[in-house]
Amino acid sequence: MDQDLPFDPGRCAELYNRIIRIGFDGARRSLRGERLQTSWFNAWSANPDAAPHVSPWRARFPPLLVSFLDQVELIVSSDGIPIVNDALAYHVQSVSPPPRLQPPELDGLEDCILLFRNNLEAFPDSIGLVMDLSDMQVSYIHDRLDWEESPEWYDLQFVLERLNAIIDVGKYRPGPADSSLHDPYQAISNFWSVVPWNDWVLNQSVLVYNALVEAIEVRLPGSQERSQSQSRPSIATPETLDPRINGFPRAFLLQARKPIFKQIAPGLTVYDPSAPPPPIEVHHPPRGEPEFRTPYYRELNGGPAVSDAVILFPATESEYRERQAGLWVYPDVAWADTVKLALPFELSSFPRFDGKHVRQNTSTGLWGQLGCSFFVDHGTRLVSLLEKWTELVESGIWTVSEKGIEGGMEFYRRAEDPEKSEWFVLEACFPMG
């Protein structure tokens, strides 16, 4: 998907309307007497409160945006009035009504409109997707309190293509408002759910993991003599895996390939069901959210503890292993495949998700992923981290010996060196491969 596209109103309207129709049909909204109507201008002209604002906005909009809005479809009630606070997808609403197009007063938004409003009550400071009328670029503002004047800007077509793709792989799923939709962030218009994981998420993670394993194995001493065609067992089987491990971690361990080497990253080994790492206990207090009981209590209890957490790649050294150091699958409420690297020591500085070096103590902050352009902020996805690790292997930054990746936990102290920042910065959080 090309991020440098000229604004094509017809193509953007086609992509936008596809999402609207998927949501309309999936939620069976025709049973409520609702229907689709073309043209944002015509639809809102029928609303007495919005009608006075339609013509002034039309006069201000660039011709290409007028063309786009003339082609988009809106969901209207049985009396022909557009639905206010209606969802485009789970986390954003459809094109804002005329009275709500003006974004909050933030530096850098003087020439912008609020194209898609935030749809999640759990994030009251989230603004939504704004468009700069000078160049038709859009940016998703997660939090007005953390707004920076130089955020990432995208072509609207790219964002709509990505939203369509996320829907197509089942990450967003439409359904009737009275159904048991998974709604962790309290959607204002609750006709969509967010799926924490499914077969596509699992298969994507397994494929990237297997690619990392292969990248290491072809670099092992004597790899030329080793047969590459023989089938390999999975990391675990239903008989060998602890029945307390559930959800995404269980599915991953039952499908991912067992490597022939020991270390998959410096100081980290792959989960071994015959010698598992210490289990992660979840405490359920009489009041309040569940909490992890772990040496990393402070770092990992920022949100509700999820019982599916597991140390996927525990520390190689027994001392660190007992302290629960390693790569955790640390699910959040909307993303079951999110991970955190828990180090047995604190770093005094490290690169943020955007590469900016910060002086801050952390033992769990490496390879962070924030500022998602297509969803609310979330943790680092396993697939994103494994792709980065494969890059480190293929570039020679990580070297390979008989035991696999060389080095111990001390490697991660290099994150304190600003010149090594790029080693610890990830790419797209939702790669569509």
Short mmCIF file of C-alpha atoms in Angstrom, two decimals, residues 5-408:
data_model
loop_
_atom_site.label_atom_id
_atom_site.label_comp_id
_atom_site.label_asym_id
_atom_site.label_seq_id
_atom_site.Cartn_x
_atom_site.Cartn_y
_atom_site.Cartn_z
CA LEU A 5 -0.88 8.75 -3.18
CA PRO A 6 -2.64 11.71 -4.82
CA PHE A 7 -6.03 12.32 -3.25
CA ASP A 8 -8.50 10.29 -5.31
CA PRO A 9 -12.01 11.16 -4.09
CA GLY A 10 -13.65 8.31 -5.99
CA ARG A 11 -11.30 5.65 -4.64
CA CYS A 12 -11.47 7.04 -1.10
CA ALA A 13 -15.28 7.07 -1.24
CA GLU A 14 -15.28 3.49 -2.54
CA LEU A 15 -13.10 2.32 0.37
CA TYR A 16 -15.09 4.33 2.90
CA ASN A 17 -18.44 3.06 1.63
CA ARG A 18 -17.21 -0.52 1.72
CA ILE A 19 -16.59 -0.19 5.46
CA ILE A 20 -19.98 1.49 5.97
CA ARG A 21 -21.76 -1.34 4.14
CA ILE A 22 -19.88 -4.08 5.98
CA GLY A 23 -20.89 -2.50 9.27
CA PHE A 24 -24.47 -1.85 8.14
CA ASP A 25 -25.03 -5.41 6.93
CA GLY A 26 -23.09 -7.08 9.75
CA ALA A 27 -25.08 -5.26 12.41
CA ARG A 28 -28.36 -5.96 10.54
CA ARG A 29 -29.29 -2.33 10.87
CA SER A 30 -31.99 -2.49 8.21
CA LEU A 31 -34.05 -4.37 10.81
CA ARG A 32 -34.05 -1.13 12.82
CA GLY A 33 -35.54 0.75 9.87
CA GLU A 34 -32.23 2.38 9.01
CA ARG A 35 -30.89 2.71 5.47
CA LEU A 36 -27.98 4.09 3.46
CA GLN A 37 -28.03 7.47 1.76
CA THR A 38 -25.39 8.93 -0.56
CA SER A 39 -23.89 12.42 -0.12
CA TRP A 40 -22.81 13.87 3.20
CA PHE A 41 -24.08 17.30 2.09
CA ASN A 42 -27.56 16.13 1.13
CA ALA A 43 -28.01 13.93 4.18
CA TRP A 44 -27.08 16.59 6.73
CA SER A 45 -29.15 19.23 4.95
CA ALA A 46 -32.17 17.28 6.21
CA ASN A 47 -31.11 17.78 9.83
CA PRO A 48 -32.46 21.12 11.17
CA ASP A 49 -29.55 21.57 13.59
CA ALA A 50 -26.87 20.75 11.02
CA ALA A 51 -28.35 22.32 7.88
CA PRO A 52 -27.14 25.91 8.59
CA HIS A 53 -23.55 24.65 8.74
CA VAL A 54 -23.56 22.69 5.47
CA SER A 55 -23.12 25.51 2.94
CA PRO A 56 -20.33 27.35 4.83
CA TRP A 57 -18.32 24.14 5.08
CA ARG A 58 -18.91 23.31 1.43
CA ALA A 59 -17.55 26.72 0.46
CA ARG A 60 -14.44 26.20 2.59
CA PHE A 61 -13.64 22.65 1.46
CA PRO A 62 -11.21 21.99 -1.43
CA PRO A 63 -13.02 20.66 -4.54
CA LEU A 64 -11.53 17.18 -4.11
CA LEU A 65 -12.90 16.91 -0.58
CA VAL A 66 -16.30 18.12 -1.80
CA SER A 67 -16.24 15.35 -4.40
CA PHE A 68 -15.37 12.76 -1.74
CA LEU A 69 -18.14 13.88 0.61
CA ASP A 70 -20.65 13.95 -2.24
CA GLN A 71 -19.95 10.24 -2.85
CA VAL A 72 -19.82 8.86 0.69
CA GLU A 73 -22.73 6.95 2.17
CA LEU A 74 -24.31 7.71 5.53
CA ILE A 75 -26.61 5.61 7.67
CA VAL A 76 -29.89 7.44 8.20
CA SER A 77 -32.85 6.67 10.44
CA SER A 78 -36.31 5.74 9.21
CA ASP A 79 -37.19 9.45 9.02
CA GLY A 80 -34.17 10.18 6.80
CA ILE A 81 -32.02 11.95 9.43
CA PRO A 82 -28.35 10.86 9.67
CA ILE A 83 -27.39 8.99 12.82
CA VAL A 84 -25.32 11.18 15.16
CA ASN A 85 -22.32 9.50 16.84
CA ASP A 86 -22.38 6.62 14.39
CA ALA A 87 -19.35 4.36 14.00
CA LEU A 88 -17.28 3.93 10.88
CA ALA A 89 -15.21 1.20 12.52
CA TYR A 90 -14.77 0.20 16.14
CA HIS A 91 -12.63 3.10 17.35
CA VAL A 92 -13.65 5.97 15.06
CA GLN A 93 -16.98 7.44 14.03
CA SER A 94 -18.13 8.14 10.50
CA VAL A 95 -17.51 11.55 8.90
CA SER A 96 -18.32 14.17 11.51
CA PRO A 97 -21.60 16.11 11.32
CA PRO A 98 -21.18 19.73 10.13
CA PRO A 99 -21.41 21.26 13.64
CA ARG A 100 -18.65 18.95 14.90
CA LEU A 101 -16.04 19.33 12.16
CA GLN A 102 -14.03 21.92 14.05
CA PRO A 103 -11.22 20.15 15.96
CA PRO A 104 -10.08 21.15 19.46
CA GLU A 105 -7.88 24.23 19.70
CA LEU A 106 -4.43 22.67 19.49
CA ASP A 107 -1.31 24.12 17.92
CA GLY A 108 -0.95 22.92 14.36
CA LEU A 109 -4.65 22.21 13.77
CA GLU A 110 -5.68 25.66 12.54
CA ASP A 111 -6.24 24.42 8.96
CA CYS A 112 -7.67 21.04 9.99
CA ILE A 113 -11.08 19.45 10.32
CA LEU A 114 -12.04 16.57 12.59
CA LEU A 115 -12.90 14.01 9.92
CA PHE A 116 -13.52 10.92 12.10
CA ARG A 117 -14.27 11.51 15.78
CA ASN A 118 -13.14 9.21 18.58
CA ASN A 119 -15.73 6.49 19.28
CA LEU A 120 -14.42 5.19 22.61
CA GLU A 121 -15.68 6.45 25.97
CA ALA A 122 -12.72 4.84 27.73
CA PHE A 123 -10.46 7.38 26.02
CA PRO A 124 -12.14 10.76 26.59
CA ASP A 125 -8.96 12.66 25.65
CA SER A 126 -8.69 10.90 22.29
CA ILE A 127 -9.63 13.21 19.44
CA GLY A 128 -9.79 10.99 16.38
CA LEU A 129 -8.64 11.43 12.79
CA VAL A 130 -8.00 15.00 11.65
CA MET A 131 -7.45 16.19 8.07
CA ASP A 132 -5.29 19.13 7.03
CA LEU A 133 -7.25 20.96 4.34
CA SER A 134 -4.06 22.39 2.83
CA ASP A 135 -2.79 19.00 1.59
CA MET A 136 -5.60 16.52 2.45
CA GLN A 137 -3.29 14.53 4.76
CA VAL A 138 -4.72 12.89 7.88
CA SER A 139 -3.37 12.07 11.34
CA TYR A 140 -4.87 10.06 14.21
CA ILE A 141 -4.59 11.95 17.51
CA HIS A 142 -4.72 9.50 20.40
CA ASP A 143 -4.57 12.01 23.23
CA ARG A 144 -4.90 15.77 23.19
CA LEU A 145 -2.63 15.92 26.26
CA ASP A 146 0.25 14.29 24.36
CA TRP A 147 -0.32 16.11 21.08
CA GLU A 148 2.87 17.03 19.27
CA GLU A 149 3.13 19.47 16.40
CA SER A 150 4.97 16.96 14.20
CA PRO A 151 2.91 13.75 14.25
CA GLU A 152 2.75 11.15 11.50
CA TRP A 153 0.56 12.21 8.56
CA TYR A 154 -0.90 9.82 5.99
CA ASP A 155 -2.94 9.82 2.83
CA LEU A 156 -6.60 9.16 3.57
CA GLN A 157 -6.60 6.39 0.97
CA PHE A 158 -3.79 4.59 2.81
CA VAL A 159 -5.68 4.77 6.11
CA LEU A 160 -8.92 3.53 4.53
CA GLU A 161 -7.07 0.68 2.81
CA ARG A 162 -5.55 -0.31 6.12
CA LEU A 163 -8.91 -0.15 7.93
CA ASN A 164 -10.45 -2.34 5.22
CA ALA A 165 -7.59 -4.82 5.59
CA ILE A 166 -7.96 -4.95 9.37
CA ILE A 167 -11.66 -5.70 8.90
CA ASP A 168 -10.97 -8.31 6.23
CA VAL A 169 -8.64 -10.29 8.52
CA GLY A 170 -11.27 -10.25 11.26
CA LYS A 171 -9.64 -7.88 13.76
CA TYR A 172 -12.76 -5.70 13.68
CA ARG A 173 -16.12 -7.47 13.49
CA PRO A 174 -19.57 -5.88 13.10
CA GLY A 175 -22.61 -7.10 14.96
CA PRO A 176 -25.94 -5.97 16.42
CA ALA A 177 -25.69 -3.64 19.38
CA ASP A 178 -27.52 -6.15 21.58
CA SER A 179 -25.11 -9.01 20.79
CA SER A 180 -22.19 -10.13 22.96
CA LEU A 181 -19.58 -8.01 21.19
CA HIS A 182 -16.12 -7.72 22.74
CA ASP A 183 -16.06 -4.06 23.71
CA PRO A 184 -13.07 -3.38 26.01
CA TYR A 185 -13.02 0.38 25.43
CA GLN A 186 -16.74 1.20 25.82
CA ALA A 187 -17.68 2.16 22.29
CA ILE A 188 -20.12 5.05 21.99
CA SER A 189 -21.67 3.49 18.88
CA ASN A 190 -21.39 -0.20 19.72
CA PHE A 191 -21.97 -1.93 16.38
CA TRP A 192 -18.38 -3.20 16.13
CA SER A 193 -16.19 -5.39 18.30
CA VAL A 194 -12.43 -5.77 18.43
CA VAL A 195 -11.19 -9.37 18.32
CA PRO A 196 -8.13 -9.96 20.59
CA TRP A 197 -6.84 -12.74 18.32
CA ASN A 198 -7.99 -15.14 15.64
CA ASP A 199 -6.49 -17.61 13.15
CA TRP A 200 -5.07 -14.81 11.02
CA VAL A 201 -3.26 -13.21 13.98
CA LEU A 202 -1.99 -16.63 15.06
CA ASN A 203 -0.82 -17.69 11.59
CA GLN A 204 0.91 -14.34 11.05
CA SER A 205 2.83 -14.76 14.31
CA VAL A 206 3.77 -18.38 13.61
CA LEU A 207 5.02 -17.59 10.10
CA VAL A 208 7.22 -14.73 11.30
CA TYR A 209 8.54 -16.82 14.19
CA ASN A 210 9.37 -19.72 11.86
CA ALA A 211 11.16 -17.28 9.54
CA LEU A 212 13.31 -16.11 12.47
CA VAL A 213 14.11 -19.72 13.40
CA GLU A 214 15.10 -20.47 9.80
CA ALA A 215 17.27 -17.33 9.60
CA ILE A 216 19.18 -18.56 12.65
CA GLU A 217 19.38 -22.20 11.55
CA VAL A 218 20.88 -21.45 8.14
CA ARG A 219 23.67 -19.61 9.96
CA LEU A 220 24.45 -22.42 12.40
CA PRO A 221 27.85 -24.10 11.97
CA GLY A 222 27.40 -27.15 9.74
CA SER A 223 24.06 -25.98 8.42
CA GLN A 224 25.02 -27.05 4.87
CA GLU A 225 25.11 -30.70 5.92
CA ARG A 226 21.84 -30.49 7.81
CA SER A 227 18.67 -31.49 5.98
CA GLN A 228 16.29 -28.57 5.64
CA SER A 229 13.39 -30.70 4.45
CA GLN A 230 12.76 -32.88 7.47
CA SER A 231 9.62 -32.04 9.39
CA ARG A 232 10.05 -30.50 12.81
CA PRO A 233 7.84 -30.96 15.86
CA SER A 234 6.08 -28.01 17.41
CA ILE A 235 7.34 -26.40 20.60
CA ALA A 236 4.68 -28.21 22.59
CA THR A 237 1.87 -30.74 22.23
CA PRO A 238 -1.47 -30.87 24.05
CA GLU A 239 -0.03 -33.63 26.23
CA THR A 240 3.13 -31.75 27.23
CA LEU A 241 1.78 -28.22 27.60
CA ASP A 242 0.61 -26.99 30.99
CA PRO A 243 -3.22 -26.90 30.84
CA ARG A 244 -3.15 -23.57 32.68
CA ILE A 245 -1.73 -21.95 29.53
CA ASN A 246 -4.65 -20.81 27.41
CA GLY A 247 -5.64 -18.47 24.62
CA PHE A 248 -3.14 -17.10 22.13
CA PRO A 249 0.00 -18.37 23.95
CA ARG A 250 -1.33 -21.92 23.95
CA ALA A 251 -2.27 -21.84 20.28
CA PHE A 252 1.13 -20.37 19.38
CA LEU A 253 3.14 -22.96 21.32
CA LEU A 254 1.15 -25.80 19.73
CA GLN A 255 1.90 -24.56 16.20
CA ALA A 256 5.30 -22.85 16.27
CA ARG A 257 8.29 -24.95 15.28
CA LYS A 258 10.70 -26.27 17.90
CA PRO A 259 14.19 -24.99 17.04
CA ILE A 260 17.32 -27.13 17.01
CA PHE A 261 19.31 -24.43 18.81
CA LYS A 262 19.07 -23.01 22.32
CA GLN A 263 19.00 -19.21 22.17
CA ILE A 264 16.52 -17.31 20.01
CA ALA A 265 17.79 -13.90 21.20
CA PRO A 266 20.67 -12.77 23.43
CA GLY A 267 20.11 -14.37 26.82
CA LEU A 268 16.71 -15.83 25.83
CA THR A 269 15.69 -19.40 25.08
CA VAL A 270 12.47 -20.81 23.65
CA TYR A 271 9.76 -22.10 25.99
CA ASP A 272 10.38 -25.73 26.91
CA PRO A 273 7.32 -27.60 28.27
CA SER A 274 9.61 -30.15 29.96
CA ALA A 275 11.35 -27.36 31.91
CA PRO A 276 8.91 -24.44 31.89
CA PRO A 277 9.65 -21.03 33.39
CA PRO A 278 7.95 -20.06 36.65
CA PRO A 279 4.21 -19.64 36.09
CA ILE A 280 2.77 -16.14 36.16
CA GLU A 281 0.25 -15.87 38.95
CA VAL A 282 -2.74 -13.56 38.70
CA HIS A 283 -4.23 -12.27 41.93
CA HIS A 284 -7.95 -11.49 41.97
CA PRO A 285 -8.62 -9.07 44.85
CA PRO A 286 -12.15 -8.68 46.26
CA ARG A 287 -12.20 -5.21 44.74
CA GLY A 288 -10.38 -3.72 41.80
CA GLU A 289 -8.69 -5.22 38.77
CA PRO A 290 -6.76 -8.51 38.72
CA GLU A 291 -3.01 -8.08 39.30
CA PHE A 292 0.11 -10.00 38.35
CA ARG A 293 2.16 -11.34 41.27
CA THR A 294 5.63 -10.93 39.86
CA PRO A 295 8.93 -9.14 40.51
CA TYR A 296 7.77 -6.82 37.70
CA TYR A 297 4.61 -5.87 39.59
CA ARG A 298 5.14 -2.13 39.17
CA GLU A 299 5.94 -2.28 35.44
CA LEU A 300 3.30 -4.80 34.40
CA ASN A 301 0.26 -3.86 36.46
CA GLY A 302 -0.65 -0.69 34.62
CA GLY A 303 -3.85 -2.34 33.36
CA PRO A 304 -5.99 -5.37 34.17
CA ALA A 305 -3.92 -8.55 34.42
CA VAL A 306 -4.86 -11.14 31.81
CA SER A 307 -4.59 -14.79 32.83
CA ASP A 308 -3.25 -15.82 29.40
CA ALA A 309 0.14 -14.22 30.13
CA VAL A 310 3.15 -16.54 29.81
CA ILE A 311 6.93 -16.18 29.56
CA LEU A 312 7.33 -17.28 25.96
CA PHE A 313 11.12 -16.88 25.78
CA PRO A 314 12.52 -17.20 29.33
CA ALA A 315 16.00 -16.12 30.35
CA THR A 316 18.73 -18.66 29.64
CA GLU A 317 20.52 -18.11 32.95
CA SER A 318 18.75 -19.86 35.84
CA GLU A 319 19.16 -16.92 38.21
CA TYR A 320 17.37 -14.58 35.82
CA ARG A 321 14.88 -17.27 34.87
CA GLU A 322 13.70 -17.64 38.47
CA ARG A 323 13.17 -13.88 38.61
CA GLN A 324 10.79 -14.22 35.63
CA ALA A 325 13.03 -12.33 33.21
CA GLY A 326 12.34 -12.97 29.54
CA LEU A 327 9.89 -12.15 26.78
CA TRP A 328 6.38 -12.18 28.14
CA VAL A 329 3.27 -12.64 26.08
CA TYR A 330 1.45 -9.93 27.95
CA PRO A 331 -2.05 -9.65 26.47
CA ASP A 332 -4.06 -6.50 26.78
CA VAL A 333 -7.82 -6.44 26.54
CA ALA A 334 -7.90 -5.93 22.76
CA TRP A 335 -4.63 -7.51 21.58
CA ALA A 336 -3.82 -11.02 22.82
CA ASP A 337 -0.49 -11.13 20.97
CA THR A 338 1.22 -8.22 22.73
CA VAL A 339 4.58 -8.79 24.40
CA LYS A 340 7.05 -7.18 26.82
CA LEU A 341 10.72 -7.93 27.34
CA ALA A 342 11.37 -8.06 31.11
CA LEU A 343 15.06 -7.49 31.86
CA PRO A 344 16.78 -8.57 35.10
CA PHE A 345 18.18 -5.06 35.51
CA GLU A 346 17.16 -1.48 34.87
CA LEU A 347 18.36 0.60 31.96
CA SER A 348 19.10 4.23 32.72
CA SER A 349 18.05 5.37 29.23
CA PHE A 350 16.58 3.84 26.08
CA PRO A 351 15.05 4.79 22.71
CA ARG A 352 11.31 5.37 22.62
CA PHE A 353 9.05 3.93 19.95
CA ASP A 354 9.89 6.90 17.71
CA GLY A 355 13.67 6.54 18.16
CA LYS A 356 13.99 9.51 20.53
CA HIS A 357 16.42 8.66 23.33
CA VAL A 358 15.03 9.31 26.81
CA ARG A 359 16.73 9.29 30.20
CA GLN A 360 14.40 7.13 32.23
CA ASN A 361 14.89 3.98 34.25
CA THR A 362 13.13 0.94 32.80
CA SER A 363 13.32 -2.82 32.83
CA THR A 364 10.37 -3.40 30.49
CA GLY A 365 10.45 -0.46 28.07
CA LEU A 366 12.54 -1.82 25.19
CA TRP A 367 10.94 -2.17 21.76
CA GLY A 368 7.88 -0.22 22.78
CA GLN A 369 5.13 0.43 20.26
CA LEU A 370 2.88 3.43 20.76
CA GLY A 371 1.12 5.88 18.54
CA CYS A 372 -0.70 3.31 16.40
CA SER A 373 -2.09 5.11 13.36
CA PHE A 374 -5.02 2.76 12.91
CA PHE A 375 -6.14 1.89 16.42
CA VAL A 376 -5.86 3.14 19.98
CA ASP A 377 -2.46 2.84 21.66
CA HIS A 378 -1.51 -0.75 22.36
CA GLY A 379 1.48 -2.84 23.36
CA THR A 380 4.12 -4.29 21.08
CA ARG A 381 2.79 -7.10 18.92
CA LEU A 382 4.78 -10.34 18.83
CA VAL A 383 4.93 -10.26 15.03
CA SER A 384 6.47 -6.77 15.03
CA LEU A 385 9.18 -7.74 17.51
CA LEU A 386 10.05 -11.01 15.74
CA GLU A 387 10.37 -9.19 12.42
CA LYS A 388 12.85 -6.82 14.07
CA TRP A 389 14.81 -9.71 15.53
CA THR A 390 15.00 -11.35 12.11
CA GLU A 391 16.36 -8.08 10.73
CA LEU A 392 19.05 -8.05 13.45
CA VAL A 393 20.06 -11.60 12.49
CA GLU A 394 20.13 -10.97 8.75
CA SER A 395 22.09 -7.73 9.15
CA GLY A 396 24.74 -9.47 11.25
CA ILE A 397 24.14 -7.39 14.37
CA TRP A 398 23.16 -10.62 16.09
CA THR A 399 25.68 -13.37 15.41
CA VAL A 400 25.09 -17.12 15.49
CA SER A 401 27.08 -19.97 17.06
CA GLU A 402 26.30 -23.62 17.87
CA LYS A 403 23.84 -22.62 20.59
CA GLY A 404 21.98 -20.11 18.41
CA ILE A 405 22.12 -16.36 18.96
CA GLU A 406 25.27 -15.38 20.82
CA GLY A 407 25.42 -13.21 23.90
CA GLY A 408 23.58 -12.76 27.14
#
